[in-house]
């Protein structure tokens, strides 16, 4: 059986990659870009730094973290008025996902819910060139965007070639300014992508190679980047690891952690990486019996188990490490984050339904029932 792998047409990786944006535009035959970003990127001077390497370019800087459909309207209107031939997304996953959605809505119209799974959006939008500033989502290399439906608080998963950037400029220097909390949340997101891609039922030899390499880069450097944000070698490893993890999961799918994480994010406004982190140890413990060898490989790739460790030992070491990582990176429990317990419990059936509807749990090595998902959510409060 063959597998299809999809990737951005161009990947520019390393220190200063973002300054190559002018040449990248030229090689794509684009000359009228709209930069899509958030206010922090303007404040940090990143937008100006990128504009210095471009023909005169307009900026839309009103994207919001964890984008909702209503937050995209201003961007869609700008695209419709402006005759732009490409969009340059500068920022974390939120501006990149916003740009992907604006690209499709700007070209084809409609509501974002028209484009959510199970529909696959393969029609080309306005080309997106992604310049990530977090080492996290991998959105610069994925055929995915995640947009919340304001009307029902559903974080909608949208998939297809139409959401794949044509180029990604992966410049770790842009992550040196990330504060520790965002470094931790986005770094655990990337690690979760790599683990879930590797244990996914849709994994294949190509995605395995990307995922294992990503784990080897991310796991030993996450604590370093969190405690010492100026550590360039750690930042470089995290950035490359996040992009490789994005390539892995975009082609192998994520699984139960992500399926359960989106409803927590949508209903309780928990940053995406943080809700993944809250779930990762419990979901891993639940899933290990169905894929002991695969999870043992993860522990070895992360450098926390040796080649001589039996799979069962490596599995235990993996669980211990995921718990220790959450402690050291100060990942709060749902209660400590301030989530209202009664509301959380009242929403459990809806959250389980949304998780299953996203399709991600079906990629998990152990496929959960709605009841299993409810129990896993409840276990976060034990
Ligand atoms: P983000 O883009 O929401 O950014 C978080 C915060 O960090 C923002 O306030 C931002 O301004 C700030 N920030 C970003 N880069 C910075 C830098 N270099 N220095 C200082 N501050 C900086 O965070 P994220 O985790 O990258 O993205 C989360 C979004 O990505 C969610 O909506 C999630 O659902 C989505 N996501 C998408 C994919 C995909 O494949 N499309 C995968 C995973 C997650």
Coordinates of C-alpha atoms and ligand atoms in Angstrom, one line a residue:
X1 CA 0.0 0.0 0.0
X2 CA 1.3 3.5 -0.8
X3 CA 1.1 6.6 1.3
X4 CA 0.7 10.2 0.2
X5 CA 2.9 12.8 1.9
X6 CA 2.1 16.5 1.5
X7 CA 4.5 19.3 2.3
X8 CA 4.9 23.0 1.7
X9 CA 6.6 23.7 -1.7
X10 CA 9.5 25.6 0.0
X11 CA 10.9 25.2 3.5
X12 CA 13.6 27.8 4.5
X13 CA 15.1 26.7 7.8
X14 CA 17.6 28.2 10.2
X15 CA 18.8 31.5 11.7
X16 CA 17.7 34.4 9.6
X17 CA 15.4 32.3 7.4
X18 CA 12.6 35.0 7.8
X19 CA 14.9 37.6 6.1
X20 CA 14.7 35.4 2.9
X21 CA 11.0 36.3 2.5
X22 CA 11.6 38.6 -0.5
X23 CA 13.4 35.9 -2.5
X24 CA 10.8 33.3 -1.5
X25 CA 8.0 35.6 -2.8
X26 CA 9.9 36.1 -6.1
X27 CA 10.4 32.4 -6.6
X28 CA 6.7 31.9 -6.1
X29 CA 5.9 34.7 -8.6
X30 CA 4.1 36.7 -5.9
X31 CA 4.4 40.5 -5.5
X32 CA 1.4 41.8 -3.7
X33 CA 1.4 40.4 -0.1
X34 CA -0.8 41.1 2.8
X35 CA 0.9 40.3 6.1
X36 CA -1.5 38.7 8.6
X37 CA -0.3 38.8 12.2
X38 CA -1.1 39.8 15.8
X39 CA -0.4 43.0 17.7
X40 CA 2.5 41.4 19.6
X41 CA 4.4 40.7 16.4
X42 CA 4.1 44.4 15.5
X43 CA 5.2 45.4 19.0
X44 CA 8.3 43.1 18.9
X45 CA 9.4 44.7 15.6
X46 CA 9.1 41.4 13.7
X47 CA 6.6 42.8 11.2
X48 CA 8.9 45.7 10.4
X49 CA 11.9 43.4 10.2
X50 CA 10.0 41.2 7.6
X51 CA 8.6 44.2 5.7
X52 CA 12.2 45.5 5.2
X53 CA 12.8 42.5 2.9
X54 CA 9.5 43.0 0.9
X55 CA 8.0 45.3 -1.7
X56 CA 5.6 47.8 0.0
X57 CA 3.1 45.6 1.9
X58 CA -0.1 46.0 3.8
X59 CA -0.6 44.6 7.3
X60 CA -3.6 43.1 9.0
X61 CA -2.6 42.8 12.7
X62 CA -6.0 42.0 14.3
X63 CA -5.8 38.3 14.6
X64 CA -6.6 36.8 18.1
X65 CA -5.2 33.9 20.0
X66 CA -7.2 30.7 19.4
X67 CA -9.0 32.3 16.5
X68 CA -12.8 32.3 16.3
X69 CA -14.8 32.7 13.1
X70 CA -15.9 36.3 14.0
X71 CA -12.2 37.2 14.5
X72 CA -11.6 36.5 10.9
X73 CA -14.1 38.9 9.4
X74 CA -11.9 41.9 9.3
X75 CA -9.2 39.9 7.5
X76 CA -11.6 38.4 5.0
X77 CA -12.9 41.9 4.2
X78 CA -9.3 43.2 3.7
X79 CA -8.5 40.4 1.3
X80 CA -11.7 41.0 -0.7
X81 CA -10.8 44.7 -1.1
X82 CA -7.1 44.4 -1.7
X83 CA -6.3 42.1 -4.7
X84 CA -3.5 40.5 -2.8
X85 CA -1.7 37.6 -4.6
X86 CA -0.4 36.0 -1.3
X87 CA -0.8 36.2 2.4
X88 CA 2.3 36.2 4.7
X89 CA 1.3 34.8 8.2
X90 CA 3.7 36.0 10.9
X91 CA 3.2 34.6 14.5
X92 CA 2.2 31.5 16.4
X93 CA -0.4 29.0 15.3
X94 CA -3.2 31.6 15.8
X95 CA -2.1 34.1 13.1
X96 CA -1.1 31.2 10.8
X97 CA -4.4 29.4 11.2
X98 CA -6.2 32.7 10.8
X99 CA -4.4 33.4 7.5
X100 CA -5.2 29.9 6.2
X101 CA -8.9 30.4 7.0
X102 CA -8.9 33.9 5.6
X103 CA -7.3 32.6 2.4
X104 CA -10.2 30.1 1.8
X105 CA -13.0 32.4 3.0
X106 CA -11.5 35.4 1.1
X107 CA -11.5 33.4 -2.1
X108 CA -14.6 31.2 -1.9
X109 CA -16.8 32.9 0.7
X110 CA -19.2 31.0 3.0
X111 CA -19.0 30.2 6.7
X112 CA -16.0 28.4 8.4
X113 CA -18.3 25.6 9.5
X114 CA -18.9 24.8 5.7
X115 CA -15.2 23.8 5.6
X116 CA -14.9 21.6 8.8
X117 CA -14.3 17.8 8.8
X118 CA -15.6 15.5 7.4
X119 CA -15.3 17.9 4.4
X120 CA -11.8 17.9 2.9
X121 CA -10.8 21.3 1.5
X122 CA -8.4 20.6 -1.4
X123 CA -9.3 23.6 -3.5
X124 CA -6.4 26.2 -3.5
X125 CA -6.9 29.4 -1.6
X126 CA -4.8 32.5 -1.8
X127 CA -1.2 31.2 -1.3
X128 CA 0.0 31.4 2.4
X129 CA 3.6 31.9 3.3
X130 CA 4.0 31.0 7.0
X131 CA 6.6 32.5 9.3
X132 CA 6.1 30.8 12.7
X133 CA 7.2 32.6 15.9
X134 CA 6.4 29.8 18.4
X135 CA 8.0 26.3 18.4
X136 CA 4.7 24.6 18.8
X137 CA 1.9 24.0 16.4
X138 CA 3.8 23.1 13.3
X139 CA 0.9 24.9 11.4
X140 CA 3.5 26.3 9.0
X141 CA 3.8 22.8 7.5
X142 CA 0.3 21.3 8.1
X143 CA -2.8 21.0 6.0
X144 CA -4.8 21.9 9.0
X145 CA -6.5 25.0 10.5
X146 CA -8.4 25.1 13.8
X147 CA -11.1 27.8 14.1
X148 CA -13.7 28.1 16.9
X149 CA -17.4 28.5 15.9
X150 CA -18.5 31.4 18.1
X151 CA -22.1 30.3 18.1
X152 CA -21.6 26.9 19.7
X153 CA -18.1 27.1 21.1
X154 CA -16.8 24.3 18.9
X155 CA -13.2 24.3 18.0
X156 CA -13.6 23.1 14.4
X157 CA -10.9 21.0 12.7
X158 CA -10.5 21.9 9.1
X159 CA -8.4 19.8 6.8
X160 CA -7.1 19.7 3.3
X161 CA -4.5 20.9 0.8
X162 CA -6.2 24.3 0.7
X163 CA -4.9 24.9 4.2
X164 CA -1.3 23.9 3.5
X165 CA 1.1 26.9 3.2
X166 CA 3.0 27.1 0.0
X167 CA 6.2 28.1 1.9
X168 CA 7.4 28.1 5.5
X169 CA 10.3 30.2 6.8
X170 CA 11.4 28.6 10.0
X171 CA 13.6 31.0 11.8
X172 CA 14.3 30.1 15.5
X173 CA 15.6 33.6 16.2
X174 CA 12.0 34.8 16.2
X175 CA 11.3 32.5 19.2
X176 CA 14.0 34.0 21.5
X177 CA 11.4 36.5 22.8
X178 CA 8.9 33.8 23.8
X179 CA 8.1 34.0 27.5
X180 CA 8.5 30.8 29.6
X181 CA 4.8 30.0 29.9
X182 CA 4.3 30.1 26.1
X183 CA 7.5 28.3 25.5
X184 CA 6.2 25.5 27.7
X185 CA 2.7 25.3 26.3
X186 CA 3.8 25.4 22.7
X187 CA 6.7 23.0 23.3
X188 CA 4.4 20.4 24.9
X189 CA 2.0 20.9 22.0
X190 CA 4.9 20.0 19.6
X191 CA 5.9 17.0 21.7
X192 CA 2.3 15.8 21.7
X193 CA 2.2 16.1 17.9
X194 CA 5.2 13.9 17.6
X195 CA 4.0 11.3 20.0
X196 CA 0.5 11.2 18.6
X197 CA 1.8 11.0 15.0
X198 CA 4.0 8.1 16.0
X199 CA 1.3 6.1 17.7
X200 CA -1.4 7.0 15.2
X201 CA -3.2 4.3 13.3
X202 CA -2.3 6.3 10.2
X203 CA 1.4 6.4 10.9
X204 CA 3.7 5.3 8.1
X205 CA 7.5 5.0 7.7
X206 CA 7.9 8.6 6.4
X207 CA 5.9 10.1 9.3
X208 CA 7.7 7.8 11.8
X209 CA 11.0 9.2 10.8
X210 CA 9.9 12.8 11.2
X211 CA 8.1 12.0 14.5
X212 CA 11.1 10.2 16.1
X213 CA 13.5 12.9 15.0
X214 CA 11.2 15.5 16.4
X215 CA 11.0 13.8 19.8
X216 CA 14.8 13.6 19.9
X217 CA 15.0 17.3 19.3
X218 CA 12.1 18.4 21.5
X219 CA 12.4 16.3 24.7
X220 CA 15.9 17.1 25.7
X221 CA 15.5 20.8 24.9
X222 CA 12.1 21.8 26.3
X223 CA 13.3 22.3 29.9
X224 CA 16.3 24.2 28.7
X225 CA 14.2 26.6 26.5
X226 CA 11.8 27.1 29.4
X227 CA 14.4 27.9 32.0
X228 CA 16.9 29.6 29.7
X229 CA 15.0 31.3 26.8
X230 CA 18.2 32.8 25.5
X231 CA 19.7 29.3 24.8
X232 CA 20.0 29.5 21.0
X233 CA 20.9 25.8 20.6
X234 CA 17.8 24.8 22.6
X235 CA 15.6 27.2 20.7
X236 CA 16.9 26.0 17.3
X237 CA 16.3 22.3 18.3
X238 CA 12.8 23.2 19.5
X239 CA 11.9 25.1 16.3
X240 CA 13.1 22.3 14.0
X241 CA 11.5 19.7 16.2
X242 CA 8.1 21.6 16.1
X243 CA 8.2 21.8 12.3
X244 CA 9.1 18.1 11.9
X245 CA 6.3 17.2 14.4
X246 CA 3.9 19.3 12.3
X247 CA 5.0 17.4 9.1
X248 CA 4.5 14.1 11.0
X249 CA 1.0 14.7 12.3
X250 CA -0.2 16.5 9.2
X251 CA 0.5 13.3 7.3
X252 CA -0.3 10.8 10.0
X253 CA -3.0 12.6 12.0
X254 CA -3.2 13.4 15.7
X255 CA -5.2 11.2 18.0
X256 CA -7.0 11.2 21.3
X257 CA -5.1 13.9 23.2
X258 CA -6.0 16.4 20.4
X259 CA -9.5 15.2 20.1
X260 CA -10.1 15.8 23.8
X261 CA -8.1 19.0 24.0
X262 CA -10.1 21.0 21.5
X263 CA -13.3 21.0 23.5
X264 CA -11.4 22.1 26.7
X265 CA -9.9 24.9 24.7
X266 CA -13.2 26.0 23.2
X267 CA -15.3 25.9 26.3
X268 CA -12.8 27.1 28.9
X269 CA -10.4 29.2 26.9
X270 CA -7.4 27.2 27.8
X271 CA -4.4 27.7 25.4
X272 CA -4.1 24.8 23.0
X273 CA -0.8 23.5 24.2
X274 CA -1.8 23.7 27.9
X275 CA -4.9 21.7 27.4
X276 CA -2.8 19.1 25.6
X277 CA -0.4 19.1 28.5
X278 CA -3.2 18.5 31.0
X279 CA -4.3 15.5 29.0
X280 CA -1.1 13.9 27.8
X281 CA -0.1 11.8 30.9
X282 CA -3.7 10.4 31.4
X283 CA -4.3 9.7 27.7
X284 CA -0.9 8.1 27.4
X285 CA -1.5 5.8 30.4
X286 CA -4.9 4.8 28.8
X287 CA -3.4 4.1 25.4
X288 CA -0.2 2.3 26.3
X289 CA -1.8 -1.2 26.5
X290 CA -2.7 -1.0 22.9
X291 CA 0.7 0.1 21.6
X292 CA 3.4 -0.9 24.1
X293 CA 6.2 -1.2 21.6
X294 CA 5.4 2.2 19.9
X295 CA 5.2 4.1 23.2
X296 CA 8.5 2.4 24.2
X297 CA 10.1 3.7 21.0
X298 CA 8.9 7.2 22.0
X299 CA 10.6 6.9 25.4
X300 CA 13.8 5.8 23.7
X301 CA 13.6 8.6 21.0
X302 CA 13.1 11.1 23.8
X303 CA 16.3 9.9 25.5
X304 CA 14.6 8.8 28.7
X305 CA 14.9 5.0 28.1
X306 CA 17.8 3.1 26.8
X307 CA 18.0 0.4 24.1
X308 CA 18.4 -2.2 26.8
X309 CA 15.2 -1.3 28.6
X310 CA 12.3 -3.7 28.1
X311 CA 9.2 -2.1 26.5
X312 CA 7.3 -2.3 29.9
X313 CA 10.1 -0.4 31.6
X314 CA 10.3 2.1 28.8
X315 CA 6.6 2.7 29.1
X316 CA 6.9 3.4 32.8
X317 CA 9.7 5.8 32.2
X318 CA 7.6 7.6 29.5
X319 CA 4.7 8.1 31.9
X320 CA 7.0 9.2 34.7
X321 CA 8.7 11.7 32.4
X322 CA 5.4 13.2 31.1
X323 CA 4.3 13.7 34.7
X324 CA 7.7 15.2 35.7
X325 CA 7.7 17.5 32.7
X326 CA 4.2 18.9 33.6
X327 CA 5.4 19.5 37.2
X328 CA 8.7 21.2 36.1
X329 CA 6.9 23.3 33.4
X330 CA 4.2 24.3 36.0
X331 CA 1.3 23.0 34.0
X332 CA -1.8 23.7 36.1
X333 CA -4.6 21.2 36.7
X334 CA -8.0 22.3 35.3
X335 CA -8.9 23.3 38.9
X336 CA -5.7 25.4 39.3
X337 CA -6.3 27.0 35.9
X338 CA -9.6 28.2 37.3
X339 CA -12.0 26.0 35.4
X340 CA -15.4 25.7 37.1
X341 CA -15.8 22.1 38.2
X342 CA -19.6 22.0 38.0
X343 CA -19.6 23.5 34.5
X344 CA -16.9 21.2 33.3
X345 CA -18.8 18.1 34.6
X346 CA -22.1 19.4 33.1
X347 CA -20.4 19.7 29.7
X348 CA -18.8 16.3 29.7
X349 CA -21.3 14.6 27.3
X350 CA -21.0 17.5 24.8
X351 CA -17.2 17.5 25.0
X352 CA -17.1 13.8 24.5
X353 CA -19.4 14.1 21.5
X354 CA -17.3 16.9 20.0
X355 CA -14.1 15.0 20.6
X356 CA -15.4 11.9 18.8
X357 CA -16.9 14.0 15.9
X358 CA -13.5 15.5 15.1
X359 CA -12.4 12.0 14.0
X360 CA -9.1 12.3 15.9
X361 CA -9.9 9.7 18.6
X362 CA -10.4 7.1 15.9
X363 CA -6.7 7.4 15.1
X364 CA -5.7 6.4 18.6
X365 CA -4.1 3.0 19.2
X366 CA -6.8 2.3 21.7
X367 CA -10.1 3.6 20.3
X368 CA -12.3 5.1 23.1
X369 CA -16.0 5.0 23.6
X370 CA -17.8 8.2 24.6
X371 CA -17.9 6.8 28.1
X372 CA -14.1 6.2 28.1
X373 CA -13.6 9.9 27.1
X374 CA -15.9 11.1 29.9
X375 CA -13.9 9.0 32.4
X376 CA -10.6 10.4 31.1
X377 CA -11.9 14.0 31.5
X378 CA -13.1 13.2 35.0
X379 CA -9.6 11.7 35.9
X380 CA -8.1 15.2 35.4
X381 CA -9.9 16.1 38.7
X382 CA -8.9 13.1 40.8
Ligands
LIG1 P1 -0.5 31.7 19.6 O1 -0.3 31.9 18.2 O2 -2.0 31.8 20.1 O3 0.3 32.7 20.5 C1 0.3 32.7 21.9 C2 0.7 34.0 22.5 O4 2.2 34.1 22.3 C3 0.1 35.2 21.7 O5 -0.2 36.2 22.7 C4 1.3 35.7 20.8 O6 1.2 37.1 20.5 C5 2.5 35.3 21.6 N1 3.7 35.1 20.9 C6 3.8 34.4 19.7 N2 5.1 34.3 19.3 C7 5.8 35.1 20.2 C8 7.2 35.4 20.3 N3 8.1 34.9 19.5 N4 7.6 36.2 21.3 C9 6.7 36.6 22.2 N5 5.3 36.4 22.2 C10 4.9 35.6 21.2 O7 0.0 30.3 20.1 P2 0.3 28.9 19.4 O8 0.3 27.9 20.5 O9 1.5 29.0 18.5 O10 -1.0 28.7 18.5 C11 -2.2 28.2 19.1 C12 -3.2 28.0 18.0 O11 -2.8 27.1 17.0 C13 -4.5 27.4 18.5 O12 -5.6 28.1 17.9 C14 -4.5 26.0 18.1 O13 -5.7 25.4 17.9 C15 -3.8 26.1 16.8 N6 -3.1 24.9 16.3 C16 -3.0 24.7 14.9 C17 -2.4 23.6 14.4 C18 -2.4 23.4 12.9 O14 -1.8 22.5 12.4 N7 -3.0 24.3 12.2 C19 -1.8 22.6 15.2 C20 -1.9 22.8 16.6 C21 -2.5 24.0 17.1

